[in-house]
mmCIF file of C-alpha atoms and ligand atoms in Angstrom:
data_model
loop_
_atom_site.group_PDB
_atom_site.id
_atom_site.type_symbol
_atom_site.label_atom_id
_atom_site.label_comp_id
_atom_site.label_asym_id
_atom_site.label_seq_id
_atom_site.Cartn_x
_atom_site.Cartn_y
_atom_site.Cartn_z
ATOM 1 C CA MET A 1 -5.012 5.082 -8.974
ATOM 2 C CA LYS A 2 -6.423 3.104 -6.092
ATOM 3 C CA ILE A 3 -5.830 4.456 -2.596
ATOM 4 C CA PHE A 4 -4.880 2.104 0.214
ATOM 5 C CA ILE A 5 -4.332 3.123 3.812
ATOM 6 C CA ASP A 6 -1.046 2.020 5.374
ATOM 7 C CA THR A 7 -1.901 1.253 8.984
ATOM 8 C CA ALA A 8 -2.994 -1.502 11.330
ATOM 9 C CA SER A 9 -5.084 0.876 13.429
ATOM 10 C CA VAL A 10 -8.766 -0.042 13.275
ATOM 11 C CA LYS A 11 -9.618 3.466 14.468
ATOM 12 C CA GLU A 12 -7.692 5.071 11.606
ATOM 13 C CA ILE A 13 -9.145 2.641 9.074
ATOM 14 C CA LYS A 14 -12.679 3.472 10.250
ATOM 15 C CA GLU A 15 -11.958 7.188 9.896
ATOM 16 C CA ALA A 16 -10.448 6.773 6.425
ATOM 17 C CA ALA A 17 -13.186 4.396 5.278
ATOM 18 C CA SER A 18 -15.870 6.928 6.227
ATOM 19 C CA LEU A 19 -14.599 9.070 3.344
ATOM 20 C CA GLY A 20 -15.784 6.326 0.974
ATOM 21 C CA LEU A 21 -12.633 6.530 -1.124
ATOM 22 C CA ILE A 22 -10.362 3.915 0.442
ATOM 23 C CA ASP A 23 -9.820 0.856 -1.732
ATOM 24 C CA GLY A 24 -7.720 -1.323 0.569
ATOM 25 C CA VAL A 25 -5.268 -1.595 3.467
ATOM 26 C CA THR A 26 -1.598 -2.470 3.854
ATOM 27 C CA THR A 27 -0.042 -3.519 7.148
ATOM 28 C CA ASN A 28 3.453 -4.574 8.095
ATOM 29 C CA PRO A 29 5.013 -6.033 11.264
ATOM 30 C CA THR A 30 6.042 -2.575 12.522
ATOM 31 C CA LEU A 31 2.530 -1.175 12.110
ATOM 32 C CA MET A 32 1.097 -4.307 13.709
ATOM 33 C CA ALA A 33 3.491 -4.058 16.689
ATOM 34 C CA LYS A 34 2.284 -0.483 17.340
ATOM 35 C CA GLU A 35 -1.207 -1.841 18.014
ATOM 36 C CA GLY A 36 0.046 -4.134 20.809
ATOM 37 C CA ARG A 37 -2.718 -6.656 20.131
ATOM 38 C CA ASN A 38 -3.023 -10.129 18.649
ATOM 39 C CA PRO A 39 -2.240 -9.664 14.913
ATOM 40 C CA GLU A 40 -4.799 -12.249 13.781
ATOM 41 C CA GLN A 41 -7.552 -10.496 15.721
ATOM 42 C CA VAL A 42 -6.497 -7.128 14.296
ATOM 43 C CA LEU A 43 -6.530 -8.535 10.749
ATOM 44 C CA LYS A 44 -9.992 -10.045 11.238
ATOM 45 C CA GLU A 45 -11.318 -6.693 12.440
ATOM 46 C CA ILE A 46 -9.710 -4.852 9.507
ATOM 47 C CA CYS A 47 -11.064 -7.342 6.964
ATOM 48 C CA ALA A 48 -14.558 -6.957 8.402
ATOM 49 C CA LEU A 49 -14.356 -3.193 7.858
ATOM 50 C CA VAL A 50 -12.846 -3.128 4.382
ATOM 51 C CA SER A 51 -14.009 -5.165 1.406
ATOM 52 C CA GLY A 52 -10.899 -4.400 -0.674
ATOM 53 C CA PRO A 53 -7.505 -6.125 -0.405
ATOM 54 C CA VAL A 54 -5.823 -6.206 3.022
ATOM 55 C CA SER A 55 -2.093 -6.992 2.970
ATOM 56 C CA ALA A 56 -0.803 -9.088 5.880
ATOM 57 C CA GLU A 57 2.921 -9.761 6.086
ATOM 58 C CA VAL A 58 4.677 -13.054 6.834
ATOM 59 C CA ILE A 59 7.461 -13.236 9.408
ATOM 60 C CA SER A 60 9.318 -16.333 8.171
ATOM 61 C CA ILE A 61 12.433 -15.887 6.072
ATOM 62 C CA GLU A 62 12.369 -19.341 4.510
ATOM 63 C CA SER A 63 10.023 -20.140 1.632
ATOM 64 C CA SER A 64 8.392 -23.149 3.307
ATOM 65 C CA GLY A 65 7.622 -21.089 6.425
ATOM 66 C CA MET A 66 6.283 -18.233 4.300
ATOM 67 C CA VAL A 67 4.010 -20.582 2.374
ATOM 68 C CA ASN A 68 2.661 -22.141 5.578
ATOM 69 C CA GLU A 69 2.047 -18.702 7.092
ATOM 70 C CA ALA A 70 0.271 -17.688 3.886
ATOM 71 C CA TYR A 71 -2.092 -20.666 4.169
ATOM 72 C CA GLU A 72 -2.993 -19.559 7.715
ATOM 73 C CA LEU A 73 -3.388 -15.893 6.774
ATOM 74 C CA VAL A 74 -5.762 -16.556 3.883
ATOM 75 C CA LYS A 75 -8.008 -18.528 6.229
ATOM 76 C CA LEU A 76 -8.663 -15.324 8.215
ATOM 77 C CA ALA A 77 -10.666 -13.593 5.463
ATOM 78 C CA LYS A 78 -11.173 -13.784 1.737
ATOM 79 C CA ASN A 79 -9.679 -10.340 1.066
ATOM 80 C CA ILE A 80 -6.270 -11.114 2.601
ATOM 81 C CA VAL A 81 -3.257 -10.551 0.334
ATOM 82 C CA VAL A 82 -0.082 -12.190 1.610
ATOM 83 C CA LYS A 83 2.796 -9.760 1.890
ATOM 84 C CA ILE A 84 6.177 -11.346 1.213
ATOM 85 C CA PRO A 85 9.617 -9.708 1.444
ATOM 86 C CA LEU A 86 11.635 -9.433 -1.746
ATOM 87 C CA ILE A 87 14.391 -11.892 -0.877
ATOM 88 C CA ARG A 88 15.395 -15.101 -2.667
ATOM 89 C CA GLU A 89 13.190 -17.237 -0.403
ATOM 90 C CA GLY A 90 10.350 -14.780 -0.832
ATOM 91 C CA LEU A 91 10.443 -15.107 -4.622
ATOM 92 C CA LYS A 92 10.298 -18.890 -4.298
ATOM 93 C CA ALA A 93 7.281 -18.584 -2.001
ATOM 94 C CA VAL A 94 5.531 -16.142 -4.368
ATOM 95 C CA LYS A 95 6.004 -18.547 -7.277
ATOM 96 C CA ILE A 96 4.374 -21.359 -5.265
ATOM 97 C CA LEU A 97 1.544 -19.206 -3.907
ATOM 98 C CA SER A 98 0.728 -17.567 -7.239
ATOM 99 C CA SER A 99 0.504 -20.980 -8.918
ATOM 100 C CA GLN A 100 -2.155 -21.814 -6.303
ATOM 101 C CA GLY A 101 -4.112 -18.618 -6.913
ATOM 102 C CA ILE A 102 -3.091 -16.987 -3.617
ATOM 103 C CA LYS A 103 -2.649 -13.237 -3.952
ATOM 104 C CA THR A 104 0.690 -11.750 -2.946
ATOM 105 C CA ASN A 105 2.141 -8.305 -2.332
ATOM 106 C CA VAL A 106 5.918 -8.376 -2.713
ATOM 107 C CA THR A 107 7.307 -5.828 -0.323
ATOM 108 C CA LEU A 108 10.609 -4.017 0.298
ATOM 109 C CA CYS A 109 11.309 -3.516 -3.413
ATOM 110 C CA PHE A 110 14.126 -1.080 -4.133
ATOM 111 C CA SER A 111 15.212 -1.925 -7.704
ATOM 112 C CA VAL A 112 13.847 -2.621 -11.171
ATOM 113 C CA ASN A 113 15.563 -6.009 -11.238
ATOM 114 C CA GLN A 114 13.762 -6.998 -8.045
ATOM 115 C CA ALA A 115 10.471 -5.874 -9.621
ATOM 116 C CA LEU A 116 11.227 -7.941 -12.737
ATOM 117 C CA LEU A 117 11.706 -11.101 -10.674
ATOM 118 C CA ALA A 118 8.579 -10.467 -8.589
ATOM 119 C CA ALA A 119 6.505 -10.120 -11.767
ATOM 120 C CA LYS A 120 8.023 -13.293 -13.231
ATOM 121 C CA ALA A 121 7.132 -15.100 -9.990
ATOM 122 C CA GLY A 122 3.504 -14.040 -10.506
ATOM 123 C CA ALA A 123 3.164 -11.409 -7.758
ATOM 124 C CA THR A 124 -0.221 -9.712 -7.617
ATOM 125 C CA TYR A 125 1.366 -6.477 -6.347
ATOM 126 C CA ILE A 126 4.908 -5.129 -6.221
ATOM 127 C CA SER A 127 5.627 -2.535 -3.528
ATOM 128 C CA PRO A 128 8.469 -0.141 -4.352
ATOM 129 C CA PHE A 129 9.289 1.869 -1.207
ATOM 130 C CA ILE A 130 9.672 5.366 -2.583
ATOM 131 C CA GLY A 131 10.081 7.297 0.694
ATOM 132 C CA ARG A 132 12.852 5.031 1.945
ATOM 133 C CA LEU A 133 14.778 5.547 -1.322
ATOM 134 C CA ASP A 134 14.390 9.311 -0.955
ATOM 135 C CA ASP A 135 15.700 8.939 2.613
ATOM 136 C CA ILE A 136 19.038 7.620 1.311
ATOM 137 C CA GLY A 137 19.382 10.336 -1.339
ATOM 138 C CA GLN A 138 18.008 8.328 -4.278
ATOM 139 C CA ASN A 139 14.849 9.127 -6.209
ATOM 140 C CA GLY A 140 11.893 6.892 -5.431
ATOM 141 C CA ASN A 141 9.900 8.330 -8.337
ATOM 142 C CA ASP A 142 12.576 7.230 -10.815
ATOM 143 C CA LEU A 143 12.131 3.668 -9.596
ATOM 144 C CA LEU A 144 8.361 3.905 -10.010
ATOM 145 C CA ALA A 145 8.727 5.225 -13.555
ATOM 146 C CA GLU A 146 11.192 2.482 -14.494
ATOM 147 C CA ILE A 147 8.995 -0.305 -13.113
ATOM 148 C CA ARG A 148 6.005 1.165 -14.987
ATOM 149 C CA SER A 149 8.007 1.086 -18.267
ATOM 150 C CA LEU A 150 9.280 -2.422 -17.620
ATOM 151 C CA TYR A 151 5.840 -3.845 -16.868
ATOM 152 C CA ASP A 152 4.302 -2.078 -19.872
ATOM 153 C CA ILE A 153 7.032 -3.267 -22.270
ATOM 154 C CA TYR A 154 6.551 -6.898 -21.289
ATOM 155 C CA GLY A 155 2.853 -6.804 -20.471
ATOM 156 C CA PHE A 156 3.289 -7.957 -16.874
ATOM 157 C CA THR A 157 -0.007 -7.801 -15.004
ATOM 158 C CA THR A 158 1.578 -7.352 -11.548
ATOM 159 C CA LYS A 159 0.130 -4.162 -10.083
ATOM 160 C CA ILE A 160 2.486 -1.408 -8.966
ATOM 161 C CA LEU A 161 1.718 -0.402 -5.391
ATOM 162 C CA ALA A 162 3.637 2.762 -4.510
ATOM 163 C CA ALA A 163 4.594 2.327 -0.842
ATOM 164 C CA SER A 164 6.459 4.272 1.806
ATOM 165 C CA ILE A 165 4.548 7.367 0.731
ATOM 166 C CA ARG A 166 5.370 10.196 3.140
ATOM 167 C CA HIS A 167 3.541 13.238 1.778
ATOM 168 C CA ALA A 168 1.007 14.465 -0.774
ATOM 169 C CA ALA A 169 3.674 15.191 -3.417
ATOM 170 C CA HIS A 170 4.561 11.483 -3.406
ATOM 171 C CA VAL A 171 0.912 10.684 -4.173
ATOM 172 C CA ARG A 172 0.798 13.205 -7.015
ATOM 173 C CA GLU A 173 3.940 11.761 -8.586
ATOM 174 C CA ALA A 174 2.839 8.157 -8.119
ATOM 175 C CA ALA A 175 -0.494 8.907 -9.790
ATOM 176 C CA LEU A 176 1.098 10.764 -12.700
ATOM 177 C CA LEU A 177 3.680 8.023 -13.200
ATOM 178 C CA GLY A 178 0.963 5.404 -13.546
ATOM 179 C CA ALA A 179 1.173 3.510 -10.260
ATOM 180 C CA ASP A 180 -1.869 1.245 -9.936
ATOM 181 C CA VAL A 181 -2.143 1.852 -6.184
ATOM 182 C CA GLY A 182 -0.681 4.226 -3.621
ATOM 183 C CA THR A 183 -0.618 3.222 0.039
ATOM 184 C CA MET A 184 -0.295 5.981 2.593
ATOM 185 C CA PRO A 185 -0.835 6.899 6.251
ATOM 186 C CA LEU A 186 -4.077 8.598 7.297
ATOM 187 C CA SER A 187 -2.263 11.959 7.607
ATOM 188 C CA VAL A 188 -1.407 11.806 3.883
ATOM 189 C CA VAL A 189 -4.965 10.797 2.921
ATOM 190 C CA LYS A 190 -6.178 13.945 4.704
ATOM 191 C CA ALA A 191 -3.516 16.086 3.021
ATOM 192 C CA LEU A 192 -4.873 15.072 -0.410
ATOM 193 C CA TYR A 193 -8.036 17.127 -0.176
ATOM 194 C CA LYS A 194 -6.777 20.056 1.900
ATOM 195 C CA HIS A 195 -5.756 23.225 0.093
ATOM 196 C CA PRO A 196 -5.377 26.666 1.725
ATOM 197 C CA LEU A 197 -7.017 28.389 -1.254
ATOM 198 C CA THR A 198 -10.047 26.088 -1.021
ATOM 199 C CA GLU A 199 -10.429 26.964 2.660
ATOM 200 C CA LYS A 200 -9.871 30.694 2.070
ATOM 201 C CA GLY A 201 -12.253 30.688 -0.911
ATOM 202 C CA LEU A 202 -14.992 28.864 0.980
ATOM 203 C CA GLU A 203 -14.647 31.221 3.950
ATOM 204 C CA ALA A 204 -15.127 34.217 1.609
ATOM 205 C CA PHE A 205 -18.111 32.630 -0.185
ATOM 206 C CA LEU A 206 -19.848 31.880 3.122
ATOM 207 C CA ALA A 207 -19.123 35.371 4.489
ATOM 208 C CA ASP A 208 -20.492 36.989 1.297
ATOM 209 C CA HIS A 209 -23.597 34.793 1.432
ATOM 210 C CA LYS A 210 -24.167 35.810 5.071
ATOM 211 C CA LYS A 211 -23.730 39.527 4.259
ATOM 212 C CA ALA A 212 -26.115 39.346 1.302
ATOM 213 C CA ASN A 213 -28.763 37.559 3.358
ATOM 214 C CA SER A 214 -28.564 39.542 6.600
HETATM 215 C C1 LIG B 301 3.966 -0.634 2.625
HETATM 216 O O1 LIG B 301 3.288 -1.601 2.392
HETATM 217 C C2 LIG B 301 4.671 -0.381 3.888
HETATM 218 O O2 LIG B 301 3.857 -0.838 4.941
HETATM 219 C C3 LIG B 301 4.922 1.064 4.135
HETATM 220 O O3 LIG B 301 4.476 1.865 3.058
HETATM 221 C C4 LIG B 301 6.269 1.405 4.653
HETATM 222 O O4 LIG B 301 6.346 2.796 4.828
HETATM 223 P P1 LIG B 301 7.498 3.496 5.681
HETATM 224 O O5 LIG B 301 8.751 3.510 4.858
HETATM 225 O O6 LIG B 301 6.979 4.877 5.926
HETATM 226 O O7 LIG B 301 7.656 2.680 6.930
#
C-alpha cells in the first residue's frame, strides 16, 4: 500500500519525506486554509519536494468551473492530481478530465454506489473517508472492503485511496483490505513505526551491551 501524507504543511511534508517512505500528498481546502498562505504557492512548494502525486482540490461546484480550475492546477506542476468532490457536477467534470488524460482524485466518497460512478467516470483515485464514517457510527472499513470487491469484480483500475485515516489501526485495516493508498496525518505516519516493546527491547539490548563492554 502506498503511503500519502494528508497535509498542506511544507514543514510536515519535509519531515515525513525525510523518512524516505512517503509516496505522495493529499491536501484539501481545510488543510490549505490552516496554512494561511497563497494556495498556489503552497502547492508549488509541495510539488517541488515530492515527486509522487499531489492532490489539489477544486472549489467550484459546477462542472465547467471544476474543469477550468483543473486546467489551472495542472499547470502548477506535472505531479498534480485534481481533487474533485463526489457530487453530480463532480462526476461530469471527472468524465471530461479523464478523457483528456488529467488525473483525478474523487473525494468525499461515503458509499459503494458513489465509488461505482467515480470509477465509471474514469477517476484515477477514489477517496472513501473512513474516519468520518466511523464518526457517525458506521464502519469505514466495511466501505473499503466493499469498494475493493466491486473494483475487483469489474476490473476497474481506479485506485482506492483510504482517506480520513485517524489512527494506526485504520492504516492496518486499510492495508489488509487491499487499499491501494492510505493518506494520513504526520502523527499517524509516526505511530506506524512506534511500538512500546521495540523501545523496551532496544533499551535492554543497549544496556546489556554497555554492561558487557564496561
Ligand atoms: C483526504 O484526502 C482528506 O484530505 C482527509 O483524509 C480528510 O480527513 P479528515 O476526515 O480527518 O478531515
